[in-house]
mmCIF file with all atom_site columns, C-alpha atoms in Angstrom:
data_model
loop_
_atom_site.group_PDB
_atom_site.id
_atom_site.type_symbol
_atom_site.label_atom_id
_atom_site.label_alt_id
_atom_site.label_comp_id
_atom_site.label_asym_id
_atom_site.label_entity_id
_atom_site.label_seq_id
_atom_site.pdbx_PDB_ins_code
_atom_site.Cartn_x
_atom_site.Cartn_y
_atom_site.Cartn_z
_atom_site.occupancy
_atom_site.B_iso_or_equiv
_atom_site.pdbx_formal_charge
_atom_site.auth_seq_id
_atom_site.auth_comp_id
_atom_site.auth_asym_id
_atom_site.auth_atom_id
_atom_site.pdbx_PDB_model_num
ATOM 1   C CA . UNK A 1 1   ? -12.561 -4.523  -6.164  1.00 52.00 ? 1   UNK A CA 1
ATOM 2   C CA . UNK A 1 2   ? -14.704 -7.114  -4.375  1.00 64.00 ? 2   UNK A CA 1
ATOM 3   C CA . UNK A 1 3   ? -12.544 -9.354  -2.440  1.00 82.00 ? 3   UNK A CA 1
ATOM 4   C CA . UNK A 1 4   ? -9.444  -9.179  -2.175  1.00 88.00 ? 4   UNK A CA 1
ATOM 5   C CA . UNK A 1 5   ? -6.742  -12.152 -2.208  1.00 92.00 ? 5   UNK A CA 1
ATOM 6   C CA . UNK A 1 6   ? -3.139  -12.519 -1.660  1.00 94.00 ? 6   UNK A CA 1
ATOM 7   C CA . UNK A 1 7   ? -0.948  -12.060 -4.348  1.00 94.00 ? 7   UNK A CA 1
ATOM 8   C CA . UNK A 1 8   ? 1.063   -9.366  -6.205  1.00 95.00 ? 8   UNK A CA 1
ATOM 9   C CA . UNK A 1 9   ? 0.372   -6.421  -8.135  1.00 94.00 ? 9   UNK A CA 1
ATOM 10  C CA . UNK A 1 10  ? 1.132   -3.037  -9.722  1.00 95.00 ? 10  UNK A CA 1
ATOM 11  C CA . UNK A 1 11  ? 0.563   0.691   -7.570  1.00 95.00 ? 11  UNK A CA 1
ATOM 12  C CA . UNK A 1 12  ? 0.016   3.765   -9.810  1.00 94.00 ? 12  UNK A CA 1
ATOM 13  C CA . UNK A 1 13  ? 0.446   7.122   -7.715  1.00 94.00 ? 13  UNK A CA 1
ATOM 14  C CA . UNK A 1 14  ? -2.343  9.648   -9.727  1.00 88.00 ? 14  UNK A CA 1
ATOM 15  C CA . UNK A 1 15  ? -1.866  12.980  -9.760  1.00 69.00 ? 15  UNK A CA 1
ATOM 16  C CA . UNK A 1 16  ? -2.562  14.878  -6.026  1.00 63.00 ? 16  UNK A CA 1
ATOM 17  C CA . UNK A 1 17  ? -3.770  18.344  -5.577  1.00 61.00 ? 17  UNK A CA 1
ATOM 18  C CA . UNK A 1 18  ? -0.848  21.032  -5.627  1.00 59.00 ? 18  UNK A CA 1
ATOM 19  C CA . UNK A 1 19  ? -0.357  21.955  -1.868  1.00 58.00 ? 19  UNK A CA 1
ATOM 20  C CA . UNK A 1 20  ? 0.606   25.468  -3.128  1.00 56.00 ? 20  UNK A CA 1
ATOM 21  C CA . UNK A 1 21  ? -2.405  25.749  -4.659  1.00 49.00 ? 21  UNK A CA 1
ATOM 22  C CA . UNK A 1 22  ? -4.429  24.565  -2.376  1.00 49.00 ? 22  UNK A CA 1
ATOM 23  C CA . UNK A 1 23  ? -7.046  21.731  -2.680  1.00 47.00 ? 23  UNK A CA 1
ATOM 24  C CA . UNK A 1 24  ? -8.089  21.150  -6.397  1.00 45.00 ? 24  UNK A CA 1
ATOM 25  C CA . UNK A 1 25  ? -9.694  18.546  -7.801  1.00 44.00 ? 25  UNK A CA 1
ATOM 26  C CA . UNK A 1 26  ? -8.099  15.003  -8.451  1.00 46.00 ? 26  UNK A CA 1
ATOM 27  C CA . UNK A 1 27  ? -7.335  15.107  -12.132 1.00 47.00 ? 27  UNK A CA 1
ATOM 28  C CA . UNK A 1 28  ? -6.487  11.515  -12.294 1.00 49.00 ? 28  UNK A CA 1
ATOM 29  C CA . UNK A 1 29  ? -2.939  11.536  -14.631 1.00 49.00 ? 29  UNK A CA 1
ATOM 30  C CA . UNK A 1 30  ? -0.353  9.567   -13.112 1.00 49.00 ? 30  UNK A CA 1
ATOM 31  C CA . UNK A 1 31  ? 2.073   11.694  -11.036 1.00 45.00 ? 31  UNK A CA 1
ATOM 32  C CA . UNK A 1 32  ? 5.491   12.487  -12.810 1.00 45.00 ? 32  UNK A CA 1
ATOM 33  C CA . UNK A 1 33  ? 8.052   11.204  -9.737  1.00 46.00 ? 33  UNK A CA 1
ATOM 34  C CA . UNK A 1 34  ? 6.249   7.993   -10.205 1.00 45.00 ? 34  UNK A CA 1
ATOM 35  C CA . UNK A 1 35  ? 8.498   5.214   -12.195 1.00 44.00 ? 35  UNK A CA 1
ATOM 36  C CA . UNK A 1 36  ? 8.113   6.868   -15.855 1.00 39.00 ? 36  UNK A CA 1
ATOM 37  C CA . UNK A 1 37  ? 5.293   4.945   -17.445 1.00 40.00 ? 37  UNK A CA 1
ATOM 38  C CA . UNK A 1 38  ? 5.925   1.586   -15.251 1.00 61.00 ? 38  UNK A CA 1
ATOM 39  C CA . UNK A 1 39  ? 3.809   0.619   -12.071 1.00 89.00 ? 39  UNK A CA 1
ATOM 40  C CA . UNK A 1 40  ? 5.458   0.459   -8.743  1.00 95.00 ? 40  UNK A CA 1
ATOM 41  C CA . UNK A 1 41  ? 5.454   -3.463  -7.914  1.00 96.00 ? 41  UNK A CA 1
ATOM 42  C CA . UNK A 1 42  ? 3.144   -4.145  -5.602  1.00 96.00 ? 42  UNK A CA 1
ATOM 43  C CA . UNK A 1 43  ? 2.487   -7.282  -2.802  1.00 95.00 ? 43  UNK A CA 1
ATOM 44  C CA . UNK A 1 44  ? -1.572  -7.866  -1.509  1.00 95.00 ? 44  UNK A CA 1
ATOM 45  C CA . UNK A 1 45  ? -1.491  -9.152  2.086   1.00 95.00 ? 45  UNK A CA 1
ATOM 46  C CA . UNK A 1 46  ? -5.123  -9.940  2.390   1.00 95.00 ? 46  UNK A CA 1
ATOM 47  C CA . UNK A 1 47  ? -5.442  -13.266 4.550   1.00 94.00 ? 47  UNK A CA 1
ATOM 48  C CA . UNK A 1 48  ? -5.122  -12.818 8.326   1.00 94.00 ? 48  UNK A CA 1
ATOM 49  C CA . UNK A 1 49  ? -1.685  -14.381 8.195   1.00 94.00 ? 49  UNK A CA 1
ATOM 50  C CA . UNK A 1 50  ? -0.483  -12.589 5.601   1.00 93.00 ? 50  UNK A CA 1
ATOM 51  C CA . UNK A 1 51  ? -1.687  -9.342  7.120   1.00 93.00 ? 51  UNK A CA 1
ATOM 52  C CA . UNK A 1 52  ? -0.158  -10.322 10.491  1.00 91.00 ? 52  UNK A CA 1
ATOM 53  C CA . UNK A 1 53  ? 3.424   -11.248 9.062   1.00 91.00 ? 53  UNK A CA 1
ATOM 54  C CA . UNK A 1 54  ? 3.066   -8.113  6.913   1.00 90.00 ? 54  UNK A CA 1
ATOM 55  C CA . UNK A 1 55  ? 7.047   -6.441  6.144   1.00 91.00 ? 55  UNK A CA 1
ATOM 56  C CA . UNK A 1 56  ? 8.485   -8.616  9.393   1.00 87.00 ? 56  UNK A CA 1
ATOM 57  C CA . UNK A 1 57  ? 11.280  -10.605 9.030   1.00 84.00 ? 57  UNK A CA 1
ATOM 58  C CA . UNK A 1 58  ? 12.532  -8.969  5.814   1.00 87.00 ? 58  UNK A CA 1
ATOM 59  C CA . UNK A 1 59  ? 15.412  -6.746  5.008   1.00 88.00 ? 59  UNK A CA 1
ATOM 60  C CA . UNK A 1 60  ? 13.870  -4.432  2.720   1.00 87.00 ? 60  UNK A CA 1
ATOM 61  C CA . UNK A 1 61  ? 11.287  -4.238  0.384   1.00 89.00 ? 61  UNK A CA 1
ATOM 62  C CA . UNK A 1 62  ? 10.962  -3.475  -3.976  1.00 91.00 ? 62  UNK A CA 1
ATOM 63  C CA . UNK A 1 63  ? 8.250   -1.576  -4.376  1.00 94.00 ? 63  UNK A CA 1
ATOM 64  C CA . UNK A 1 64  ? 5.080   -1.642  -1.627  1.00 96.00 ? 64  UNK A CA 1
ATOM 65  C CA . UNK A 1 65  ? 2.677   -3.294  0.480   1.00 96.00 ? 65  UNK A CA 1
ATOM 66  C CA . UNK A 1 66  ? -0.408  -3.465  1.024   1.00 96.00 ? 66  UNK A CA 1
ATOM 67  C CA . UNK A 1 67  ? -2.289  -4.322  3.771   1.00 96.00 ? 67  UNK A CA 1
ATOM 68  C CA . UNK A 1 68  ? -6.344  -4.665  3.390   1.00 94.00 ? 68  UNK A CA 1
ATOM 69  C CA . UNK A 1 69  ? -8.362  -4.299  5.245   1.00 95.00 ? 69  UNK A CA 1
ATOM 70  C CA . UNK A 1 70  ? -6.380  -2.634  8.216   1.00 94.00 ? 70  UNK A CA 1
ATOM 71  C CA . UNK A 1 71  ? -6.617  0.882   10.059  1.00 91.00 ? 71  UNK A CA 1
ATOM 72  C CA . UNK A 1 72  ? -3.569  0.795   11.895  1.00 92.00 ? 72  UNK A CA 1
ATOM 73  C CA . UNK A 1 73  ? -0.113  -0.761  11.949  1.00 94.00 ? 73  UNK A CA 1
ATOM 74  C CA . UNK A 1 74  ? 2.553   -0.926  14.527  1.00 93.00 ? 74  UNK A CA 1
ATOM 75  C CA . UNK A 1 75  ? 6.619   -1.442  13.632  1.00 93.00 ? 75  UNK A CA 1
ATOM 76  C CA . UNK A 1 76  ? 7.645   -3.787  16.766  1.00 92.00 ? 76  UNK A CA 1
ATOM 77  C CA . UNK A 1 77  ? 10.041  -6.768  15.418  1.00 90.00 ? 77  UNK A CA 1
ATOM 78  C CA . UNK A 1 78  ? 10.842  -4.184  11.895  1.00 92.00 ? 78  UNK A CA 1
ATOM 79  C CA . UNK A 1 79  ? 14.624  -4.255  10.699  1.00 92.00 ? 79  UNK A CA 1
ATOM 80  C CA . UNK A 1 80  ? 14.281  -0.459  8.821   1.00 94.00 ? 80  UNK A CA 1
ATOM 81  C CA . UNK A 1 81  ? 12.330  2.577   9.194   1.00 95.00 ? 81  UNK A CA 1
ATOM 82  C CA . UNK A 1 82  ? 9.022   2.257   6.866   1.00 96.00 ? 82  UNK A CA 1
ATOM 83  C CA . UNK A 1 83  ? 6.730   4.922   5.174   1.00 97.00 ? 83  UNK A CA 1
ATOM 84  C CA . UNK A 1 84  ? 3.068   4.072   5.980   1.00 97.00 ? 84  UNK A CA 1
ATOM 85  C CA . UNK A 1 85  ? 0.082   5.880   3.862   1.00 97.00 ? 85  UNK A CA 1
ATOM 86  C CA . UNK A 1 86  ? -3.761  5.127   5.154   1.00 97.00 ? 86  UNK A CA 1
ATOM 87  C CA . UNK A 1 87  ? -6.151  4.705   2.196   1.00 97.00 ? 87  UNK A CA 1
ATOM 88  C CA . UNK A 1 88  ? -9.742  5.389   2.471   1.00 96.00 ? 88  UNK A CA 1
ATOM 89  C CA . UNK A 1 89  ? -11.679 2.677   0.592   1.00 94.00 ? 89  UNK A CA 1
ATOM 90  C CA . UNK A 1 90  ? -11.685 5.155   -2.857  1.00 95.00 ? 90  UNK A CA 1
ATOM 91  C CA . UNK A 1 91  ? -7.850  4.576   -2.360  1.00 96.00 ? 91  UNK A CA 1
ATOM 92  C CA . UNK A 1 92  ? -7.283  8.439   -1.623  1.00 96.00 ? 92  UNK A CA 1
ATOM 93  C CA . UNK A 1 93  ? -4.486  8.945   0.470   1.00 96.00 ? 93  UNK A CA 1
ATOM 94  C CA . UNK A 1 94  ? -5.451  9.595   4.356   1.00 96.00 ? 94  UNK A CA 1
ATOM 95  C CA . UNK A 1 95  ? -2.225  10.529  5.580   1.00 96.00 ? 95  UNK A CA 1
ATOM 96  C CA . UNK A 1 96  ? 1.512   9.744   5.131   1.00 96.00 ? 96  UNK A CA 1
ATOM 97  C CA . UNK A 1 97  ? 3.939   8.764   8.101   1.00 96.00 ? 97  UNK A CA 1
ATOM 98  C CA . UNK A 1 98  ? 7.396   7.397   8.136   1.00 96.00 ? 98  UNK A CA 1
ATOM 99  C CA . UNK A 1 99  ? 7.643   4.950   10.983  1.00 96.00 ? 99  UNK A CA 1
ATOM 100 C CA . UNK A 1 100 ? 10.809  3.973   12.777  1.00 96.00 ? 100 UNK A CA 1
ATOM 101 C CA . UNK A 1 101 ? 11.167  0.481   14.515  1.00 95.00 ? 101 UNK A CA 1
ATOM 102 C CA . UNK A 1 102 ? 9.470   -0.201  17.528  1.00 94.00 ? 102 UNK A CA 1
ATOM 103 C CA . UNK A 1 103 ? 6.295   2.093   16.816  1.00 95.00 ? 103 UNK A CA 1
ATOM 104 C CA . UNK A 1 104 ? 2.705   1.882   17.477  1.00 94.00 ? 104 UNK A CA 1
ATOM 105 C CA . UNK A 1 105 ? 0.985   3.648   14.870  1.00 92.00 ? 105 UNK A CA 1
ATOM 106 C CA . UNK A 1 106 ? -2.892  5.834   15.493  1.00 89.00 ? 106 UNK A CA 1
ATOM 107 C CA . UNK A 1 107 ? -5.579  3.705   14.143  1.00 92.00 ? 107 UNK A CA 1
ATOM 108 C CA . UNK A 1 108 ? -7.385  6.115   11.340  1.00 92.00 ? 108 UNK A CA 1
ATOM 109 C CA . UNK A 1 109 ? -11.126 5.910   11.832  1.00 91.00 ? 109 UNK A CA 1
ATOM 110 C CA . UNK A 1 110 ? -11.548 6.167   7.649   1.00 95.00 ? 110 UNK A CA 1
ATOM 111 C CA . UNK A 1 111 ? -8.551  3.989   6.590   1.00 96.00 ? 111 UNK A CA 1
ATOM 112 C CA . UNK A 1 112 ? -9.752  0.711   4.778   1.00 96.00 ? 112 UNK A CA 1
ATOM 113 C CA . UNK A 1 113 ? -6.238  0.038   3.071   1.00 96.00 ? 113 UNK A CA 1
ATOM 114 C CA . UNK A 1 114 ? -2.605  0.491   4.487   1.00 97.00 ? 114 UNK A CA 1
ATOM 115 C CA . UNK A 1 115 ? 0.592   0.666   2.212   1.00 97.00 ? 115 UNK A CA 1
ATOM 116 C CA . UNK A 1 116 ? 3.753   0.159   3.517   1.00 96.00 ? 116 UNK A CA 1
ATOM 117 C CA . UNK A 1 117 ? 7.088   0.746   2.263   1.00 96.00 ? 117 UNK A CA 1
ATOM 118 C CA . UNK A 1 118 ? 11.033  1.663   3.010   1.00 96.00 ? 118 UNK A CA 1
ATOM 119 C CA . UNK A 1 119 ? 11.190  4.981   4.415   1.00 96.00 ? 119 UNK A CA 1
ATOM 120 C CA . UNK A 1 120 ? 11.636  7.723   1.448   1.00 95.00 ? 120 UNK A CA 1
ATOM 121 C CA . UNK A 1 121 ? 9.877   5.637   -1.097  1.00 95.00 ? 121 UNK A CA 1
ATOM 122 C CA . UNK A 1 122 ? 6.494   7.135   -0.932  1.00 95.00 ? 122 UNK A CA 1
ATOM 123 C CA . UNK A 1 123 ? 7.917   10.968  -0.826  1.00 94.00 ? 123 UNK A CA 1
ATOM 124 C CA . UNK A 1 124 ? 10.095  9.488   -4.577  1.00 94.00 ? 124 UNK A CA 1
ATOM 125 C CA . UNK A 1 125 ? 6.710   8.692   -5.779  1.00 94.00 ? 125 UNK A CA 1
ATOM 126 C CA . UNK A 1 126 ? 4.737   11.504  -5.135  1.00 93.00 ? 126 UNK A CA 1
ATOM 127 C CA . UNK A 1 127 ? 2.585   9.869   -2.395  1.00 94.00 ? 127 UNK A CA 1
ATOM 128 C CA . UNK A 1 128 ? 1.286   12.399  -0.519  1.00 94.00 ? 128 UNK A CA 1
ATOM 129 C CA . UNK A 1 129 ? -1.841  13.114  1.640   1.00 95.00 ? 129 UNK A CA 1
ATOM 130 C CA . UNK A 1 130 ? -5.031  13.549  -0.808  1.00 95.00 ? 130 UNK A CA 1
ATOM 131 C CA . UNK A 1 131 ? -3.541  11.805  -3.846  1.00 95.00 ? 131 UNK A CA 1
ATOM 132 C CA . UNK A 1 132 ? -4.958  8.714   -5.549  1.00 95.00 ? 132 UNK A CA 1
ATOM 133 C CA . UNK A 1 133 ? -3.568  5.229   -6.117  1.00 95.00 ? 133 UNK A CA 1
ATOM 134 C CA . UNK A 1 134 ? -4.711  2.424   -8.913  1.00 94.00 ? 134 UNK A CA 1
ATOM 135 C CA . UNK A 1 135 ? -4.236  -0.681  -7.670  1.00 93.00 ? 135 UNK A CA 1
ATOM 136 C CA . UNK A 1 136 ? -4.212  -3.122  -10.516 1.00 93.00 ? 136 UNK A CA 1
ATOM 137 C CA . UNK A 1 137 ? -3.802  -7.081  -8.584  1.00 89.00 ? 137 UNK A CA 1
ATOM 138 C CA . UNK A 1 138 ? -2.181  -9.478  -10.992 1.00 86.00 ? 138 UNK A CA 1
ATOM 139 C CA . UNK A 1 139 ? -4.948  -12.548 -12.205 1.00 81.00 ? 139 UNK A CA 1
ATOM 140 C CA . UNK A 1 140 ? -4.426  -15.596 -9.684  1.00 65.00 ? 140 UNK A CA 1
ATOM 141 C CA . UNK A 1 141 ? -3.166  -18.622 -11.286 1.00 57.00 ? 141 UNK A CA 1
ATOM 142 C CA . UNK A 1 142 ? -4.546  -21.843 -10.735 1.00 53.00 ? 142 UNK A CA 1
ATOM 143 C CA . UNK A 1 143 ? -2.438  -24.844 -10.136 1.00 53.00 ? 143 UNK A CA 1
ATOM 144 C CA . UNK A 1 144 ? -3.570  -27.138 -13.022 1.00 51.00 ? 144 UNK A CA 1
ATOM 145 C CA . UNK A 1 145 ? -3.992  -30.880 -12.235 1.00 50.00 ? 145 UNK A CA 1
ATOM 146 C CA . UNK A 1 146 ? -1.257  -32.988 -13.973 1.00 56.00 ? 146 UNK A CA 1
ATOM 147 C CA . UNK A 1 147 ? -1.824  -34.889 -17.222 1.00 57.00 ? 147 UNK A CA 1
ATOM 148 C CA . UNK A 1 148 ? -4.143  -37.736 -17.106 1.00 54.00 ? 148 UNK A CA 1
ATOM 149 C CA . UNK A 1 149 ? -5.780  -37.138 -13.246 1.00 50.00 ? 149 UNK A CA 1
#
């Protein structure tokens, strides 16, 4: 995607290599804890302000986050543990943390994309380190000019 605007979305985890397995190749189905055949709702922070206000001031979150472009986050001012997963810019999966309030997270030298969600989400969805995500941003809407103008 070339740039990238505020606004909401749907997140689709793919399928991630099988851990017991070892590394395999990305076969690109959608994972099965992911909401059967439904998209996880998704918000785009994208402008600086929307980036900086991120999850704070909120109670909770439906669905995820995300925060582009970023490398690194930081809970100080949260009201509930989050789960944070670093996206490279093919929005593979970097690494998965939970976060509790008050936390600085590591900036990740590859990470183009952060989402963020309430702790336990990501780990119901099958997000886990190496996996995929389709990010499909819903088509902004243009205020129309009234009748006659």
């Amino acid at each position: 995607m070339g740039k990238w605007r505020n606004g909401n979305g749907t997140l689709t985890v793919m399928a991630a290599p099988d851990p017991a397995g070892g590394p395999g190749p990305d076969t690109g189905r959608p994972h099965e804890p992911a909401p059967a055949g439904r998209g996880i709702p998704l918000r785009i922070a994208a402008s600086y302000r929307a980036r900086a206000k991120g999850l704070l001031g909120v109670d909770g979150v439906d669905g995820a986050l995300l925060i582009t472009p970023c490398g690194s986050v930081h809970t100080f001012r949260m009201r509930f543990a989050i789960d944070v997963a670093y996206l490279d810019r093919r929005f593979r999966v970097l690494a998965v943390r939970t976060m509790k309030p008050g936390r600085l997270g590591l900036p990740r030298p590859r990470a183009r994309h952060v989402l963020e969600s309430e702790a336990g989400a990501m780990e119901a969805w099958g997000l886990r380190r190496g996996a995929r995500v389709r990010v499909e941003a819903e088509p902004a809407v243009r205020e129309a000019s009234p009748p006659g103008r």
